[in-house]
Amino acid sequence: MIAQLTIQERQSALMILGGLALAGLALAVAGGQDLLAAHGWLTVVCALAGLFYVISGYFEPEPSPERLARYYDEPTKAGVVIAMIWAIAGLFVGDWVAWQLVFPDLAFEGAWSSFGRLRPIHTSGVIFGFGGNALIATSFHVMQRATRARLPDQITPWFVLLGYNLFCVIAATGYLMGVTQSKEYAEPEWYADIWLAIVWVTYFLLFLRTLARRQEPHIYVANWYYMAFILLVAVLHVVNNLAVPISFGSAKSYSVFSGVQDAMTQWWYGHNAVAFFLTAGFLGMLYYFLPVRAGRPIYSYRMSIISFWGITFMYMWAGSHHLHFTALPQWVQTLGMTFSVMLLVPSWASASNALMTLNGAWTKVRDDATLRFMTVAAIFYGISTFEGSFMAIRAVNSLSHYTDWTIGHVHAGALGWVAMITFGSIYALVPKLWNLDTMYSGRLVELHFWLALSGTLVYVFAMWNSGIIQGLMWRSYTEAGTLSYSFIDSLVAMHPYYIARAVGGLLFLLGALVGFYNIVMTIRTASAAQDESDAPVLGAAVQAGE
Amino acid sequence: MAVEERDPHSGYLTTGHEWNGIKELNTPVPRVVFVFLALTFAFSLVYWLLMPSFPVGTTYLKGLLGVDQRTAVTEELRRASASRAAWARRIETADYATIRADPNLMGLVRETGRPLFGDNCAVCHGTDAKGGPGFPNLTSGSWLWGGKPEDVARTLQVGINAAHPDTRASQMLAFGRDGMLSREDVDAVAAYVQSLSDRSVSSGPDAASAAAGAKVFASKCVACHGPAAKGSTSIGAPDLTDAFWIYGGDRSSIRASIWGGRQGHMPSWEARLTDLDRKILTLYVLDLGARAP
């Protein structure tokens, strides 16, 4: 990998890693006995390993200028593999906590293995580890292809990818030790947040620099979405994580917001993480890989425009629907609800734009599991956005809130939409990256598809049932006017559904394992040959970007 | 830049853009999209007019319906308690014996008592009130603090070893750990205590040990557990002769009770449950015991 870097880049790598080692050391020293020190040392170890790696390859010959006529795909390749590793880890922990809800003793009495610590490892592992790495990897691929420009240099993409994964590792190890600021999907503490902000701004600049050098007059829809994703996640992350550490030697910090303002900021963030991380970014994937795989033009450019602006504008207002019937002033709840209802239209326009693009390619959907992954993803996108708008309505929310219905909804989106579009895109991308015509085994892709689909359906139906039963039990009264059921009664009623959910999760995990095996085998059979047509400018040298 | 072309499948023109092989059709946005946009917007507009919506300066638009979630909840709670008032008053005012003799009222006690017990007591005493290690069975008829309704009501009100100023206090001393008895004496008295409810001990290999234990018991334990080991409800000392155990009736559990002492903790419910709820729970618990086989 070092051979791909120019000498100047190797020097900057050394400087960056040296700086990181010093920053880690500073945290370790300032932390003393605090858990912060553990993360300081972890950073030092990672930085030293990086330094060692760069130095060991430092004197390799520089890359030839011919590379500039080609796209730079090495970070994408690494990102895809890392994403799959996180997928397996995150899904495994998810299924573990699902079984813990059935058999609480599966925590084995450890503090680190208690439900409260493992749950964020699952959520961060799949959202940030799997989803985030898949987004970064595919965005590197798509931003180059749809602009016909090579990434502006070799070091920034590596900084973004590896820096992001350092953040993920700090987050996950922190949860195990009990380091958390208790904000859902924003659990990591202040030092991890600062690091992510640096990485993320670099990512945004990388995107802009590539875009600025594009050789296409127009910017393709996929890149609009990727850009919205990167820009807005930066804004959300910075605002929601504004906090004051109790000292620079402590991992603990307190949010600058308090009370209901804190709740509102958190759910403005939380819901827009769904919007810009889990929707916009993955729509970028959908808009690129679906038409490529189907070999069909996008159904309607105009629909792309109205859905893009509808989604980006309306999502921003919708977060307060997470706080219906709380201390949040009712007028804020009203806005959250109504914008959620209006949001349904652009969301469905997007989903139908994708499905209509398949007109003329439905036989491929039947025969090609990769395209079927993407198709099912678009369908689940439609289902879960409908469900989301529906659940945002106050009357519905009074039944669904705090129940497993919410969990079912999230997983219709996370498994059915986000994971399916990612697997589809990865199966479309991997053979291209490693210069092959197809994956190692088409039948394993097919197997993965059915495992993923059945796992999702079992999961989602279990949670829909369980959630609605729960909601009804909590609100049913005896004739005397007192509650009919205790909370424990509702838990007992959930038991069979929790088993079903854990089984569904297991199927999904098995699918991911099959996928990982297939990807590894594909990489092992990769050919060294290069596809000459996959270059910024056919037959000509590209303008130097460095 | 590519020129516009006609897609043979749909018959629409492309926009003329192309990115790495991806093209876009210039299909007009289907009318339904606009219809639904208009509908959802109209719905929102009406909702904004009727309900509290946008902020204006330091206040906000109150909405034509004048709905407010706080007053709505208060009103609902008031109405709910009014609808319960008729029977609630009867339970509040009637004495225990009258209620227990009235099948209608007892029906209400069972109906409301079950979820109350499930939400507040089952975590420790179990959903069936049969307890578990460390938490007494409330249906056994063998009471630490007495089984009269007034006794149970008092236990609920002040708790046991709880934060309430008048809490019931119970203390089983750590005879072994604190050196008041030797190891052999602890073993002996444990054998003796077990023999009180399990006759096979006095005829088995531990007969001698149990006999020695009887002496230890007479000197160290009778003060609280009484000469016949029947316990004392005034200090919450359990009857050691029956089949009901809080911490277990096998030899090693008994030995652990004597060696390390026990201080069960039962919260006080005075500040957490209303007088009515505690009265219902008292009746409910006694009723469970009365109906237990």
Tab-separated table of N, CA and C in Angstrom, chain A residues 145-146 148 216-221 287-288 291-292 296-303 306 314 317 325-328 330-331 333-335 337-339 341-342 345-346 359-360 394 478-489 534, chain B residues 1 7 9-10 12 14-15 17-30 33-34 36-37 40-41 43-44 47-48 51-55 60-61 67-70 80 83-84 87 108 111-112 114-115 118-119 122-123 127:
chain	number	residue	atom	x	y	z
A	145	ARG	N	-16.178	7.834	-10.579
A	145	ARG	CA	-16.789	7.402	-11.834
A	145	ARG	C	-17.734	8.457	-12.380
A	146	ALA	N	-18.545	9.052	-11.483
A	146	ALA	CA	-19.571	9.963	-11.984
A	146	ALA	C	-19.016	11.365	-12.238
A	148	ARG	N	-15.726	11.468	-13.574
A	148	ARG	CA	-14.577	11.169	-14.422
A	148	ARG	C	-13.319	11.869	-13.941
A	216	GLU	N	-17.201	16.054	-16.075
A	216	GLU	CA	-18.579	15.999	-16.534
A	216	GLU	C	-19.190	17.347	-16.209
A	217	PRO	N	-19.939	17.937	-17.130
A	217	PRO	CA	-20.516	19.247	-16.833
A	217	PRO	C	-21.531	19.169	-15.694
A	218	HIS	N	-22.262	18.045	-15.612
A	218	HIS	CA	-23.314	17.945	-14.605
A	218	HIS	C	-22.870	17.036	-13.474
A	219	ILE	N	-23.470	17.280	-12.328
A	219	ILE	CA	-23.189	16.416	-11.175
A	219	ILE	C	-24.317	15.392	-11.085
A	220	TYR	N	-23.927	14.117	-11.036
A	220	TYR	CA	-24.944	13.065	-11.046
A	220	TYR	C	-25.654	12.980	-9.684
A	221	VAL	N	-26.942	12.577	-9.728
A	221	VAL	CA	-27.790	12.502	-8.524
A	221	VAL	C	-27.104	11.780	-7.370
A	287	TYR	N	-28.814	5.117	-6.420
A	287	TYR	CA	-28.862	5.835	-7.687
A	287	TYR	C	-27.688	5.499	-8.600
A	288	TYR	N	-26.597	5.010	-8.035
A	288	TYR	CA	-25.494	4.634	-8.913
A	288	TYR	C	-25.579	3.161	-9.305
A	291	PRO	N	-29.027	1.572	-11.553
A	291	PRO	CA	-29.074	1.700	-13.015
A	291	PRO	C	-27.919	0.989	-13.709
A	292	VAL	N	-26.752	0.994	-13.061
A	292	VAL	CA	-25.621	0.303	-13.691
A	292	VAL	C	-25.935	-1.185	-13.819
A	296	ARG	N	-30.321	0.186	-17.213
A	296	ARG	CA	-31.431	1.020	-17.642
A	296	ARG	C	-31.176	2.459	-17.231
A	297	PRO	N	-31.670	3.420	-18.016
A	297	PRO	CA	-31.562	4.814	-17.590
A	297	PRO	C	-32.469	5.075	-16.391
A	298	ILE	N	-32.089	6.064	-15.559
A	298	ILE	CA	-32.939	6.477	-14.438
A	298	ILE	C	-34.302	6.889	-14.998
A	299	TYR	N	-35.367	6.444	-14.332
A	299	TYR	CA	-36.712	6.648	-14.881
A	299	TYR	C	-37.022	8.119	-15.117
A	300	SER	N	-36.752	8.960	-14.116
A	300	SER	CA	-37.082	10.361	-14.334
A	300	SER	C	-36.133	11.279	-13.580
A	301	TYR	N	-35.417	12.089	-14.355
A	301	TYR	CA	-34.518	13.075	-13.779
A	301	TYR	C	-35.302	14.064	-12.930
A	302	ARG	N	-36.495	14.417	-13.421
A	302	ARG	CA	-37.277	15.418	-12.675
A	302	ARG	C	-37.728	14.886	-11.318
A	303	MET	N	-38.077	13.589	-11.280
A	303	MET	CA	-38.451	13.000	-9.990
A	303	MET	C	-37.254	12.999	-9.056
A	306	ILE	N	-37.139	16.534	-7.494
A	306	ILE	CA	-38.087	16.882	-6.421
A	306	ILE	C	-37.905	15.979	-5.211
A	314	MET	N	-37.402	18.441	4.172
A	314	MET	CA	-38.418	18.078	5.165
A	314	MET	C	-37.888	17.250	6.316
A	317	TRP	N	-37.023	18.851	9.817
A	317	TRP	CA	-38.037	19.301	10.761
A	317	TRP	C	-38.658	18.160	11.545
A	325	PHE	N	-45.973	13.632	23.195
A	325	PHE	CA	-46.488	13.428	24.553
A	325	PHE	C	-45.384	13.510	25.601
A	326	THR	N	-44.408	14.379	25.376
A	326	THR	CA	-43.385	14.569	26.400
A	326	THR	C	-43.433	16.026	26.842
A	327	ALA	N	-42.418	16.433	27.610
A	327	ALA	CA	-42.361	17.816	28.091
A	327	ALA	C	-42.077	18.798	26.950
A	328	LEU	N	-41.737	18.307	25.781
A	328	LEU	CA	-41.501	19.189	24.639
A	328	LEU	C	-42.797	19.943	24.313
A	330	GLN	N	-45.997	21.453	22.745
A	330	GLN	CA	-46.784	20.719	21.757
A	330	GLN	C	-46.602	21.262	20.347
A	331	TRP	N	-46.373	22.582	20.236
A	331	TRP	CA	-46.240	23.110	18.873
A	331	TRP	C	-45.043	22.512	18.145
A	333	GLN	N	-44.013	19.461	18.590
A	333	GLN	CA	-44.470	18.122	18.205
A	333	GLN	C	-45.331	18.197	16.941
A	334	THR	N	-46.182	19.242	16.880
A	334	THR	CA	-47.031	19.418	15.695
A	334	THR	C	-46.172	19.533	14.438
A	335	LEU	N	-45.129	20.361	14.512
A	335	LEU	CA	-44.300	20.544	13.325
A	335	LEU	C	-43.643	19.228	12.929
A	337	MET	N	-44.677	16.239	13.432
A	337	MET	CA	-45.652	15.322	12.859
A	337	MET	C	-46.011	15.727	11.431
A	338	THR	N	-46.334	17.001	11.216
A	338	THR	CA	-46.814	17.389	9.887
A	338	THR	C	-45.705	17.270	8.841
A	339	PHE	N	-44.476	17.650	9.211
A	339	PHE	CA	-43.409	17.505	8.215
A	339	PHE	C	-43.138	16.038	7.927
A	341	VAL	N	-45.404	13.776	7.792
A	341	VAL	CA	-46.450	13.345	6.863
A	341	VAL	C	-46.112	13.806	5.446
A	342	MET	N	-45.677	15.062	5.316
A	342	MET	CA	-45.350	15.562	3.974
A	342	MET	C	-44.135	14.858	3.380
A	345	VAL	N	-44.182	11.927	0.635
A	345	VAL	CA	-44.308	12.045	-0.820
A	345	VAL	C	-42.945	11.996	-1.527
A	346	PRO	N	-41.982	12.847	-1.146
A	346	PRO	CA	-40.680	12.714	-1.798
A	346	PRO	C	-40.020	11.356	-1.551
A	359	ASN	N	-38.152	-0.918	-15.062
A	359	ASN	CA	-38.997	-1.263	-16.209
A	359	ASN	C	-38.113	-1.604	-17.396
A	360	GLY	N	-38.363	-2.750	-17.960
A	360	GLY	CA	-37.508	-3.182	-19.055
A	360	GLY	C	-36.373	-4.057	-18.568
A	394	ARG	N	-49.687	11.588	15.769
A	394	ARG	CA	-49.823	11.501	17.229
A	394	ARG	C	-50.646	10.316	17.701
A	478	THR	N	-59.437	-2.315	32.913
A	478	THR	CA	-60.547	-3.154	33.359
A	478	THR	C	-61.808	-2.298	33.408
A	479	GLU	N	-62.923	-2.953	33.611
A	479	GLU	CA	-64.168	-2.196	33.723
A	479	GLU	C	-64.144	-1.265	34.910
A	480	ALA	N	-63.379	-1.635	35.924
A	480	ALA	CA	-63.302	-0.791	37.113
A	480	ALA	C	-62.486	0.472	36.838
A	481	GLY	N	-61.793	0.515	35.689
A	481	GLY	CA	-61.022	1.704	35.348
A	481	GLY	C	-59.576	1.633	35.799
A	482	THR	N	-59.063	0.438	36.050
A	482	THR	CA	-57.638	0.312	36.383
A	482	THR	C	-56.963	-0.548	35.319
A	483	LEU	N	-55.625	-0.538	35.333
A	483	LEU	CA	-54.885	-1.268	34.293
A	483	LEU	C	-55.193	-2.762	34.320
A	484	SER	N	-55.343	-3.346	33.129
A	484	SER	CA	-55.616	-4.788	33.083
A	484	SER	C	-54.357	-5.613	33.288
A	485	TYR	N	-53.209	-5.075	32.805
A	485	TYR	CA	-51.994	-5.888	32.828
A	485	TYR	C	-50.870	-5.152	33.526
A	486	SER	N	-50.001	-5.926	34.145
A	486	SER	CA	-48.784	-5.337	34.674
A	486	SER	C	-47.737	-5.368	33.562
A	487	PHE	N	-46.649	-4.628	33.776
A	487	PHE	CA	-45.591	-4.602	32.770
A	487	PHE	C	-45.025	-6.004	32.550
A	488	ILE	N	-44.899	-6.745	33.660
A	488	ILE	CA	-44.350	-8.098	33.536
A	488	ILE	C	-45.250	-8.969	32.669
A	489	ASP	N	-46.567	-8.767	32.773
A	489	ASP	CA	-47.471	-9.528	31.900
A	489	ASP	C	-47.109	-9.287	30.442
A	534	ASP	N	-12.314	1.260	-17.780
A	534	ASP	CA	-12.716	1.858	-16.519
A	534	ASP	C	-11.665	2.883	-16.099
B	1	MET	N	-20.203	15.738	-24.435
B	1	MET	CA	-21.507	15.443	-23.826
B	1	MET	C	-22.400	14.728	-24.837
B	7	ASP	N	-35.289	6.491	-25.494
B	7	ASP	CA	-35.176	5.164	-24.904
B	7	ASP	C	-36.175	4.243	-25.585
B	9	HIS	N	-37.341	1.398	-24.868
B	9	HIS	CA	-38.305	0.676	-24.046
B	9	HIS	C	-39.472	1.557	-23.619
B	10	SER	N	-39.163	2.759	-23.086
B	10	SER	CA	-40.243	3.599	-22.557
B	10	SER	C	-40.716	4.628	-23.569
B	12	TYR	N	-39.364	7.486	-23.918
B	12	TYR	CA	-39.027	8.839	-23.471
B	12	TYR	C	-37.641	9.250	-23.936
B	14	THR	N	-33.928	10.946	-23.315
B	14	THR	CA	-33.026	11.100	-22.171
B	14	THR	C	-32.706	12.576	-22.028
B	15	THR	N	-32.084	12.901	-20.880
B	15	THR	CA	-31.715	14.299	-20.661
B	15	THR	C	-30.475	14.680	-21.454
B	17	HIS	N	-27.524	13.780	-20.545
B	17	HIS	CA	-26.350	13.609	-19.677
B	17	HIS	C	-25.985	12.134	-19.639
B	18	GLU	N	-24.719	11.871	-19.382
B	18	GLU	CA	-24.324	10.478	-19.187
B	18	GLU	C	-23.143	10.416	-18.229
B	19	TRP	N	-23.223	9.515	-17.253
B	19	TRP	CA	-22.132	9.361	-16.302
B	19	TRP	C	-21.723	7.907	-16.284
B	20	ASN	N	-20.559	7.641	-16.820
B	20	ASN	CA	-20.035	6.279	-16.800
B	20	ASN	C	-21.106	5.279	-17.238
B	21	GLY	N	-21.844	5.640	-18.256
B	21	GLY	CA	-22.853	4.726	-18.784
B	21	GLY	C	-24.247	4.937	-18.227
B	22	ILE	N	-24.391	5.703	-17.130
B	22	ILE	CA	-25.725	5.928	-16.583
B	22	ILE	C	-26.373	7.097	-17.310
B	23	LYS	N	-27.583	6.877	-17.784
B	23	LYS	CA	-28.337	7.965	-18.408
B	23	LYS	C	-29.595	8.205	-17.608
B	24	GLU	N	-30.251	9.323	-17.920
B	24	GLU	CA	-31.504	9.616	-17.226
B	24	GLU	C	-32.564	9.939	-18.255
B	25	LEU	N	-33.781	9.472	-17.999
B	25	LEU	CA	-34.882	9.848	-18.875
B	25	LEU	C	-35.457	11.165	-18.394
B	26	ASN	N	-36.045	11.871	-19.355
B	26	ASN	CA	-36.637	13.156	-19.015
B	26	ASN	C	-38.137	13.001	-18.740
B	27	THR	N	-38.518	11.826	-18.199
B	27	THR	CA	-39.930	11.559	-17.950
B	27	THR	C	-40.533	12.640	-17.049
B	28	PRO	N	-41.692	13.170	-17.410
B	28	PRO	CA	-42.321	14.153	-16.524
B	28	PRO	C	-42.719	13.493	-15.202
B	29	VAL	N	-42.786	14.305	-14.163
B	29	VAL	CA	-43.183	13.771	-12.864
B	29	VAL	C	-44.657	13.374	-12.946
B	30	PRO	N	-44.978	12.134	-12.581
B	30	PRO	CA	-46.377	11.713	-12.674
B	30	PRO	C	-47.276	12.631	-11.836
B	33	VAL	N	-47.856	12.425	-7.945
B	33	VAL	CA	-46.887	12.974	-6.993
B	33	VAL	C	-47.349	14.350	-6.545
B	34	PHE	N	-47.775	15.173	-7.511
B	34	PHE	CA	-48.220	16.523	-7.147
B	34	PHE	C	-49.513	16.475	-6.345
B	36	PHE	N	-50.473	14.127	-4.309
B	36	PHE	CA	-50.201	13.753	-2.919
B	36	PHE	C	-49.442	14.839	-2.175
B	37	LEU	N	-48.553	15.537	-2.893
B	37	LEU	CA	-47.881	16.665	-2.242
B	37	LEU	C	-48.925	17.677	-1.787
B	40	THR	N	-50.993	16.225	1.245
B	40	THR	CA	-50.301	16.221	2.539
B	40	THR	C	-50.077	17.649	3.014
B	41	PHE	N	-49.827	18.565	2.075
B	41	PHE	CA	-49.623	19.948	2.477
B	41	PHE	C	-50.921	20.534	3.016
B	43	PHE	N	-53.342	18.897	4.378
B	43	PHE	CA	-53.562	18.293	5.701
B	43	PHE	C	-52.762	19.048	6.765
B	44	SER	N	-51.496	19.305	6.437
B	44	SER	CA	-50.635	19.993	7.406
B	44	SER	C	-51.164	21.385	7.698
B	47	TYR	N	-54.040	21.197	9.958
B	47	TYR	CA	-53.575	20.788	11.284
B	47	TYR	C	-52.915	21.963	12.001
B	48	TRP	N	-52.131	22.746	11.242
B	48	TRP	CA	-51.468	23.907	11.844
B	48	TRP	C	-52.496	24.928	12.341
B	51	MET	N	-54.300	23.103	15.573
B	51	MET	CA	-53.526	22.681	16.748
B	51	MET	C	-52.430	23.704	17.035
B	52	PRO	N	-51.826	23.625	18.215
B	52	PRO	CA	-50.682	24.503	18.475
B	52	PRO	C	-49.643	24.276	17.378
B	53	SER	N	-49.160	25.366	16.775
B	53	SER	CA	-48.152	25.158	15.723
B	53	SER	C	-47.026	26.172	15.846
B	54	PHE	N	-46.810	26.998	14.818
B	54	PHE	CA	-45.566	27.771	14.752
B	54	PHE	C	-45.346	28.739	15.917
B	55	PRO	N	-44.087	28.960	16.259
B	55	PRO	CA	-43.755	29.929	17.308
B	55	PRO	C	-43.901	31.351	16.780
B	60	TYR	N	-46.698	31.115	20.942
B	60	TYR	CA	-46.865	30.302	19.751
B	60	TYR	C	-48.329	30.327	19.355
B	61	LEU	N	-48.618	29.948	18.114
B	61	LEU	CA	-50.006	29.882	17.651
B	61	LEU	C	-50.731	28.780	18.419
B	67	VAL	N	-56.499	23.096	21.839
B	67	VAL	CA	-56.040	21.865	22.495
B	67	VAL	C	-54.682	22.109	23.146
B	68	ASP	N	-54.499	21.539	24.330
B	68	ASP	CA	-53.196	21.615	24.977
B	68	ASP	C	-52.959	20.289	25.678
B	69	GLN	N	-51.816	19.658	25.405
B	69	GLN	CA	-51.623	18.288	25.894
B	69	GLN	C	-51.630	18.193	27.421
B	70	ARG	N	-51.139	19.274	28.098
B	70	ARG	CA	-51.114	19.197	29.561
B	70	ARG	C	-52.517	19.175	30.134
B	80	ALA	N	-60.758	9.791	34.887
B	80	ALA	CA	-60.512	8.389	35.227
B	80	ALA	C	-60.704	8.161	36.712
B	83	SER	N	-64.292	8.107	37.633
B	83	SER	CA	-65.023	6.887	37.276
B	83	SER	C	-64.703	5.753	38.246
B	84	ARG	N	-63.578	5.865	38.951
B	84	ARG	CA	-63.249	4.827	39.939
B	84	ARG	C	-63.792	5.173	41.318
B	87	TRP	N	-66.460	2.867	43.650
B	87	TRP	CA	-66.018	1.688	44.397
B	87	TRP	C	-64.792	1.976	45.264
B	108	LEU	N	-63.136	-6.746	42.746
B	108	LEU	CA	-62.370	-5.562	42.357
B	108	LEU	C	-60.936	-5.618	42.884
B	111	GLU	N	-58.984	-7.925	40.725
B	111	GLU	CA	-58.766	-7.375	39.391
B	111	GLU	C	-57.699	-6.283	39.404
B	112	THR	N	-57.802	-5.364	40.354
B	112	THR	CA	-56.834	-4.261	40.371
B	112	THR	C	-55.564	-4.647	41.105
B	114	ARG	N	-53.880	-7.464	41.004
B	114	ARG	CA	-52.918	-8.257	40.244
B	114	ARG	C	-51.912	-7.383	39.490
B	115	PRO	N	-52.369	-6.415	38.656
B	115	PRO	CA	-51.375	-5.562	37.998
B	115	PRO	C	-50.593	-4.676	38.973
B	118	GLY	N	-48.044	-6.923	40.261
B	118	GLY	CA	-47.103	-7.216	39.179
B	118	GLY	C	-46.149	-6.058	38.931
B	119	ASP	N	-46.642	-4.823	39.011
B	119	ASP	CA	-45.780	-3.687	38.703
B	119	ASP	C	-44.872	-3.282	39.855
B	122	ALA	N	-43.731	-7.810	42.221
B	122	ALA	CA	-43.333	-9.082	41.607
B	122	ALA	C	-41.828	-9.168	41.376
B	123	VAL	N	-41.153	-8.033	41.162
B	123	VAL	CA	-39.700	-8.102	40.950
B	123	VAL	C	-39.027	-8.859	42.076
B	127	THR	N	-44.254	-13.122	40.438
B	127	THR	CA	-45.605	-12.776	39.987
B	127	THR	C	-46.670	-13.533	40.777
